[in-house]
mmCIF file of C-alpha atoms in Angstrom:
data_model
loop_
_atom_site.group_PDB
_atom_site.id
_atom_site.type_symbol
_atom_site.label_atom_id
_atom_site.label_comp_id
_atom_site.label_asym_id
_atom_site.label_seq_id
_atom_site.Cartn_x
_atom_site.Cartn_y
_atom_site.Cartn_z
ATOM 1 C CA MET A 1 -14.279 -3.712 34.417
ATOM 2 C CA GLN A 2 -16.652 -5.011 31.695
ATOM 3 C CA GLN A 3 -15.272 -2.560 29.151
ATOM 4 C CA HIS A 4 -11.663 -3.864 30.272
ATOM 5 C CA ASP A 5 -12.763 -7.385 29.539
ATOM 6 C CA ARG A 6 -13.977 -6.577 26.237
ATOM 7 C CA ASP A 7 -10.941 -4.700 25.305
ATOM 8 C CA ALA A 8 -8.801 -7.764 26.393
ATOM 9 C CA ALA A 9 -10.771 -10.043 24.401
ATOM 10 C CA GLY A 10 -10.232 -7.943 21.412
ATOM 11 C CA GLN A 11 -6.609 -7.939 21.881
ATOM 12 C CA GLN A 12 -6.397 -11.846 22.293
ATOM 13 C CA ASP A 13 -8.309 -12.607 19.128
ATOM 14 C CA GLY A 14 -6.828 -10.281 16.917
ATOM 15 C CA SER A 15 -9.943 -8.291 16.319
ATOM 16 C CA PRO A 16 -9.609 -4.352 15.597
ATOM 17 C CA THR A 17 -9.415 -2.602 18.782
ATOM 18 C CA ASP A 18 -11.196 1.149 18.902
ATOM 19 C CA PRO A 19 -9.425 3.080 21.946
ATOM 20 C CA THR A 20 -10.483 6.309 20.274
ATOM 21 C CA PRO A 21 -13.409 7.409 18.187
ATOM 22 C CA ALA A 22 -12.444 7.396 14.463
ATOM 23 C CA PRO A 23 -13.452 10.029 11.802
ATOM 24 C CA THR A 24 -16.982 10.376 10.984
ATOM 25 C CA PRO A 25 -18.182 7.695 8.816
ATOM 26 C CA ALA A 26 -20.111 9.798 6.425
ATOM 27 C CA SER A 27 -16.961 11.105 4.782
ATOM 28 C CA VAL A 28 -16.260 7.734 2.909
ATOM 29 C CA PRO A 29 -18.304 7.143 -0.421
ATOM 30 C CA HIS A 30 -19.974 3.761 -0.370
ATOM 31 C CA SER A 31 -18.422 3.312 -4.084
ATOM 32 C CA VAL A 32 -15.123 2.315 -2.355
ATOM 33 C CA HIS A 33 -14.964 -1.362 -2.674
ATOM 34 C CA VAL A 34 -12.583 -3.359 -0.286
ATOM 35 C CA LEU A 35 -11.837 -6.955 -0.574
ATOM 36 C CA LEU A 36 -11.001 -8.420 2.696
ATOM 37 C CA VAL A 37 -9.467 -11.883 2.760
ATOM 38 C CA GLU A 38 -9.088 -13.411 6.334
ATOM 39 C CA ASP A 39 -9.419 -16.889 7.569
ATOM 40 C CA ASP A 40 -10.525 -16.153 11.251
ATOM 41 C CA GLU A 41 -14.298 -15.672 11.318
ATOM 42 C CA ALA A 42 -14.370 -13.630 14.334
ATOM 43 C CA ILE A 43 -11.648 -11.101 12.786
ATOM 44 C CA ARG A 44 -13.148 -11.164 9.305
ATOM 45 C CA ARG A 45 -16.574 -10.281 10.802
ATOM 46 C CA SER A 46 -15.130 -7.588 13.105
ATOM 47 C CA VAL A 47 -13.024 -5.929 10.516
ATOM 48 C CA GLY A 48 -15.849 -6.058 8.121
ATOM 49 C CA MET A 49 -18.193 -4.334 10.498
ATOM 50 C CA VAL A 50 -15.635 -1.625 11.103
ATOM 51 C CA LEU A 51 -15.225 -0.941 7.534
ATOM 52 C CA ASP A 52 -18.808 -1.126 6.846
ATOM 53 C CA ARG A 53 -19.490 1.307 9.812
ATOM 54 C CA TYR A 54 -17.283 3.777 8.209
ATOM 55 C CA GLY A 55 -18.872 3.723 4.731
ATOM 56 C CA TYR A 56 -16.818 1.173 2.869
ATOM 57 C CA GLN A 57 -18.562 -1.548 0.784
ATOM 58 C CA VAL A 58 -16.837 -4.590 1.786
ATOM 59 C CA SER A 59 -16.575 -8.243 0.255
ATOM 60 C CA ALA A 60 -15.017 -10.895 2.311
ATOM 61 C CA ALA A 61 -13.298 -14.271 1.604
ATOM 62 C CA PRO A 62 -12.192 -16.954 4.220
ATOM 63 C CA ASP A 63 -9.278 -18.282 2.088
ATOM 64 C CA GLY A 64 -6.764 -17.366 -0.723
ATOM 65 C CA LEU A 65 -8.257 -19.128 -3.365
ATOM 66 C CA THR A 66 -11.885 -17.768 -2.778
ATOM 67 C CA GLY A 67 -10.048 -14.382 -2.567
ATOM 68 C CA LEU A 68 -8.445 -14.694 -5.645
ATOM 69 C CA GLU A 69 -11.650 -15.842 -7.343
ATOM 70 C CA MET A 70 -13.582 -12.998 -6.002
ATOM 71 C CA PHE A 71 -10.716 -10.497 -6.929
ATOM 72 C CA ARG A 72 -10.993 -11.690 -10.539
ATOM 73 C CA GLU A 73 -14.731 -11.599 -10.801
ATOM 74 C CA GLY A 74 -15.167 -8.156 -9.242
ATOM 75 C CA GLN A 75 -13.769 -4.582 -9.175
ATOM 76 C CA HIS A 76 -11.954 -3.450 -6.105
ATOM 77 C CA ASP A 77 -10.379 -0.198 -4.917
ATOM 78 C CA LEU A 78 -8.256 -1.748 -2.246
ATOM 79 C CA LEU A 79 -7.254 -5.277 -1.002
ATOM 80 C CA LEU A 80 -6.945 -6.172 2.737
ATOM 81 C CA LEU A 81 -5.000 -9.560 3.071
ATOM 82 C CA ASP A 82 -4.104 -11.709 5.962
ATOM 83 C CA ILE A 83 -0.734 -13.283 5.498
ATOM 84 C CA MET A 84 -1.578 -16.662 6.865
ATOM 85 C CA LEU A 85 -4.348 -18.104 4.718
ATOM 86 C CA PRO A 86 -5.399 -21.703 3.968
ATOM 87 C CA HIS A 87 -5.031 -23.064 0.297
ATOM 88 C CA LEU A 88 -3.158 -20.141 -0.865
ATOM 89 C CA ASP A 89 -1.487 -17.767 1.684
ATOM 90 C CA GLY A 90 -1.623 -13.975 1.607
ATOM 91 C CA ILE A 91 1.834 -13.825 -0.110
ATOM 92 C CA GLY A 92 1.141 -15.952 -2.870
ATOM 93 C CA LEU A 93 -2.352 -14.242 -3.284
ATOM 94 C CA CYS A 94 -0.629 -10.921 -3.341
ATOM 95 C CA ARG A 95 1.813 -12.116 -6.182
ATOM 96 C CA ARG A 96 -1.241 -13.306 -8.247
ATOM 97 C CA ILE A 97 -2.960 -9.989 -7.902
ATOM 98 C CA ARG A 98 0.046 -8.072 -8.819
ATOM 99 C CA GLU A 99 0.134 -10.074 -12.183
ATOM 100 C CA THR A 100 -2.885 -8.187 -13.348
ATOM 101 C CA SER A 101 -3.580 -5.253 -11.063
ATOM 102 C CA GLN A 102 -1.927 -2.295 -9.425
ATOM 103 C CA ALA A 103 -4.718 -1.855 -6.780
ATOM 104 C CA PRO A 104 -3.553 -0.897 -3.376
ATOM 105 C CA ILE A 105 -2.874 -3.879 -1.149
ATOM 106 C CA LEU A 106 -2.498 -3.684 2.724
ATOM 107 C CA MET A 107 -1.269 -6.891 4.416
ATOM 108 C CA MET A 108 -2.185 -7.951 7.887
ATOM 109 C CA SER A 109 0.270 -9.766 9.927
ATOM 110 C CA ALA A 110 -0.605 -11.621 13.141
ATOM 111 C CA ARG A 111 2.821 -11.177 14.895
ATOM 112 C CA GLY A 112 4.554 -8.458 12.809
ATOM 113 C CA ASP A 113 6.946 -11.156 12.135
ATOM 114 C CA SER A 114 9.958 -9.687 10.128
ATOM 115 C CA LEU A 115 10.132 -12.487 7.665
ATOM 116 C CA ASP A 116 6.194 -12.236 6.974
ATOM 117 C CA VAL A 117 6.275 -8.504 6.592
ATOM 118 C CA VAL A 118 9.241 -8.448 4.377
ATOM 119 C CA ALA A 119 7.890 -11.216 2.279
ATOM 120 C CA GLY A 120 4.549 -9.493 1.776
ATOM 121 C CA LEU A 121 6.248 -6.257 0.803
ATOM 122 C CA GLU A 122 8.444 -8.061 -1.582
ATOM 123 C CA ALA A 123 5.403 -9.598 -3.215
ATOM 124 C CA GLY A 124 4.137 -6.289 -3.949
ATOM 125 C CA ALA A 125 1.982 -5.229 -0.983
ATOM 126 C CA ASP A 126 1.987 -1.559 -0.406
ATOM 127 C CA ASP A 127 1.917 -1.399 3.311
ATOM 128 C CA TYR A 128 1.031 -3.859 6.386
ATOM 129 C CA VAL A 129 -0.568 -3.597 9.904
ATOM 130 C CA VAL A 130 -0.087 -5.742 12.826
ATOM 131 C CA LYS A 131 -2.924 -7.792 14.467
ATOM 132 C CA PRO A 132 -4.573 -7.090 16.673
ATOM 133 C CA VAL A 133 -5.432 -4.277 14.574
ATOM 134 C CA ASP A 134 -6.108 -0.997 16.003
ATOM 135 C CA THR A 135 -9.224 0.754 14.112
ATOM 136 C CA THR A 136 -7.739 3.991 14.111
ATOM 137 C CA VAL A 137 -4.422 2.914 12.455
ATOM 138 C CA LEU A 138 -6.239 0.718 10.027
ATOM 139 C CA LEU A 139 -8.612 3.196 8.799
ATOM 140 C CA ALA A 140 -5.749 5.650 8.414
ATOM 141 C CA ARG A 141 -3.752 3.276 6.301
ATOM 142 C CA ILE A 142 -6.675 2.661 4.194
ATOM 143 C CA ARG A 143 -7.502 6.366 3.657
ATOM 144 C CA THR A 144 -3.772 6.928 2.849
ATOM 145 C CA LEU A 145 -3.780 4.104 0.206
ATOM 146 C CA LEU A 146 -6.850 5.267 -1.451
ATOM 147 C CA ARG A 147 -5.646 8.866 -1.535
ATOM 148 C CA ARG A 148 -2.356 7.953 -3.109
ATOM 149 C CA ALA A 149 -4.258 5.892 -5.852
ATOM 150 C CA THR A 150 -6.608 8.646 -6.612
ATOM 151 C CA PHE A 151 -3.679 11.146 -6.825
ATOM 152 C CA THR A 152 -1.778 8.809 -9.109
ATOM 153 C CA ARG A 153 -4.686 8.018 -11.439
ATOM 154 C CA PRO A 154 -3.614 9.422 -14.971
ATOM 155 C CA ALA A 155 -5.461 12.586 -16.315
ATOM 156 C CA THR A 156 -7.654 12.054 -19.323
ATOM 157 C CA THR A 157 -8.016 15.464 -20.670
ATOM 158 C CA GLY A 158 -6.911 14.348 -24.244
ATOM 159 C CA SER A 159 -4.488 17.326 -24.410
ATOM 160 C CA ARG A 160 -0.611 16.942 -24.791
ATOM 161 C CA PRO A 161 1.474 17.324 -21.837
ATOM 162 C CA ALA A 162 3.075 20.607 -21.121
ATOM 163 C CA ASP A 163 6.968 20.600 -21.902
ATOM 164 C CA ASP A 164 7.784 21.298 -18.304
ATOM 165 C CA SER A 165 6.140 18.067 -17.204
ATOM 166 C CA LEU A 166 8.125 15.807 -19.252
ATOM 167 C CA LEU A 167 11.214 14.739 -17.610
ATOM 168 C CA THR A 168 13.952 12.601 -19.137
ATOM 169 C CA PHE A 169 16.641 10.871 -17.339
ATOM 170 C CA ARG A 170 18.673 8.832 -19.854
ATOM 171 C CA ASN A 171 16.254 6.001 -21.021
ATOM 172 C CA LEU A 172 13.647 6.911 -18.518
ATOM 173 C CA GLY A 173 10.941 9.167 -19.452
ATOM 174 C CA ILE A 174 8.314 10.614 -16.911
ATOM 175 C CA ASP A 175 5.208 12.641 -17.660
ATOM 176 C CA THR A 176 4.490 14.326 -14.338
ATOM 177 C CA ARG A 177 1.107 15.616 -15.581
ATOM 178 C CA GLY A 178 -0.148 12.651 -17.305
ATOM 179 C CA LEU A 179 1.389 10.510 -14.699
ATOM 180 C CA GLU A 180 3.006 8.044 -17.212
ATOM 181 C CA VAL A 181 6.424 6.414 -17.025
ATOM 182 C CA ARG A 182 8.416 5.042 -20.061
ATOM 183 C CA ILE A 183 11.658 3.003 -20.314
ATOM 184 C CA ASP A 184 13.042 3.020 -23.821
ATOM 185 C CA GLY A 185 9.670 4.308 -24.926
ATOM 186 C CA ARG A 186 7.736 1.328 -23.391
ATOM 187 C CA GLN A 187 5.235 2.275 -20.829
ATOM 188 C CA LEU A 188 5.695 0.893 -17.389
ATOM 189 C CA ALA A 189 2.903 -0.402 -15.032
ATOM 190 C CA LEU A 190 3.833 1.123 -11.555
ATOM 191 C CA THR A 191 1.575 0.817 -8.455
ATOM 192 C CA PRO A 192 0.291 3.884 -6.920
ATOM 193 C CA THR A 193 2.975 3.629 -4.204
ATOM 194 C CA GLU A 194 5.855 3.092 -6.625
ATOM 195 C CA LEU A 195 4.623 6.024 -8.733
ATOM 196 C CA ARG A 196 4.298 8.299 -5.867
ATOM 197 C CA LEU A 197 7.921 7.356 -4.611
ATOM 198 C CA LEU A 198 9.409 8.050 -8.135
ATOM 199 C CA LEU A 199 7.683 11.513 -8.326
ATOM 200 C CA GLU A 200 9.348 12.456 -4.928
ATOM 201 C CA PHE A 201 12.697 11.347 -6.237
ATOM 202 C CA VAL A 202 12.494 13.209 -9.607
ATOM 203 C CA ALA A 203 11.236 16.319 -7.699
ATOM 204 C CA ALA A 204 14.695 16.580 -6.059
ATOM 205 C CA PRO A 205 17.381 14.797 -8.368
ATOM 206 C CA GLY A 206 20.796 14.706 -6.867
ATOM 207 C CA VAL A 207 19.288 15.283 -3.515
ATOM 208 C CA ALA A 208 19.804 12.661 -0.708
ATOM 209 C CA LEU A 209 16.522 11.788 0.924
ATOM 210 C CA GLN A 210 16.079 10.201 4.338
ATOM 211 C CA ARG A 211 14.134 7.177 4.745
ATOM 212 C CA GLN A 212 11.803 8.901 7.330
ATOM 213 C CA THR A 213 11.432 11.850 4.835
ATOM 214 C CA LEU A 214 10.020 9.456 2.260
ATOM 215 C CA LEU A 215 7.817 7.684 4.891
ATOM 216 C CA ARG A 216 6.290 10.983 5.734
ATOM 217 C CA LYS A 217 5.853 12.155 2.081
ATOM 218 C CA VAL A 218 4.810 8.917 0.499
ATOM 219 C CA TRP A 219 3.238 6.722 3.276
ATOM 220 C CA ASP A 220 2.091 9.716 5.438
ATOM 221 C CA TYR A 221 4.008 8.105 8.574
ATOM 222 C CA GLY A 222 5.318 9.876 11.367
ATOM 223 C CA TRP A 223 8.839 9.277 12.615
ATOM 224 C CA ASP A 224 7.968 5.854 14.136
ATOM 225 C CA GLY A 225 7.240 4.443 10.711
ATOM 226 C CA ASP A 226 8.892 1.230 9.567
ATOM 227 C CA SER A 227 11.570 2.083 6.967
ATOM 228 C CA ARG A 228 11.486 -1.547 5.865
ATOM 229 C CA VAL A 229 8.475 -0.460 3.525
ATOM 230 C CA VAL A 230 10.678 2.111 1.996
ATOM 231 C CA ASP A 231 13.564 -0.175 1.428
ATOM 232 C CA LEU A 232 11.403 -2.653 -0.338
ATOM 233 C CA ALA A 233 9.515 -0.117 -2.497
ATOM 234 C CA VAL A 234 12.825 1.139 -3.648
ATOM 235 C CA GLN A 235 13.889 -2.462 -4.413
ATOM 236 C CA ARG A 236 10.600 -3.043 -6.566
ATOM 237 C CA LEU A 237 10.971 0.415 -8.342
ATOM 238 C CA ARG A 238 14.674 -0.406 -9.266
ATOM 239 C CA LYS A 239 13.525 -3.553 -10.934
ATOM 240 C CA LYS A 240 11.138 -1.698 -13.180
ATOM 241 C CA ILE A 241 13.096 1.331 -13.958
ATOM 242 C CA GLY A 242 16.539 0.189 -13.854
ATOM 243 C CA ALA A 243 18.909 -0.030 -10.787
ATOM 244 C CA GLY A 244 21.256 2.746 -11.899
ATOM 245 C CA HIS A 245 18.662 5.533 -11.573
ATOM 246 C CA ILE A 246 18.381 5.286 -7.621
ATOM 247 C CA GLU A 247 21.682 5.505 -5.627
ATOM 248 C CA THR A 248 21.858 4.228 -1.884
ATOM 249 C CA VAL A 249 23.130 6.722 0.568
ATOM 250 C CA ARG A 250 24.465 4.320 3.251
ATOM 251 C CA GLY A 251 23.160 4.921 6.593
ATOM 252 C CA PHE A 252 20.743 7.753 5.296
ATOM 253 C CA GLY A 253 18.457 6.928 2.513
ATOM 254 C CA TYR A 254 18.498 7.327 -1.207
ATOM 255 C CA LYS A 255 18.911 9.788 -4.046
ATOM 256 C CA PHE A 256 17.935 10.078 -7.657
ATOM 257 C CA ARG A 257 20.922 10.345 -9.991
ATOM 258 C CA ARG A 258 20.552 13.408 -12.264
#
């Protein structure tokens, strides 16, 4: 009965719930630094404790302006932002961060409200979770974003890329080995999610890819993932590489034009 009461309290205040044991904490290096921006002290403390328990180094801010200042003063591998924040909300904070950084951003929404979620993803967030936060889901999403960021970090060998790693589609050039993208010779700054999505497209030019297939390959989601993250990531990618490269297959998904 006491355990049931504690679980119910966690659901009410938006704190992380932990219905099943999460992976072993020792697997996460302490060099991974997360910036948590959350105005609710109880949630901020409980999420911070969970992340610390599983090996992450955490800095926490109670409002958007403080979070922006901490972001500018430090080096962070991932940002975890609440949407409803005082002084500067999470959507505005996300936009300010995207002006100078491509670090992974995970948004937290109290209600999973469609407008909030869409606005956060349009502002440049990579993914979102709904409060009350399930610990297993939160840790899984963080690991996925960090793994994607590590995968899309350019190689620094100093050698020239192999010819078969250089792809050209009209004015778009992609170095799949060095993980660089250029438009008309100008290098683009893509987020890890946008770059991973583009690589999935160019691996199968002319092939229609379902939204759920992209969710599974890029976001590591199962079949119950939110397809809006795909639509909005494609929207952001089109703005950067040009709308003509990615075609919408109505009622199905997208395909990359040859």
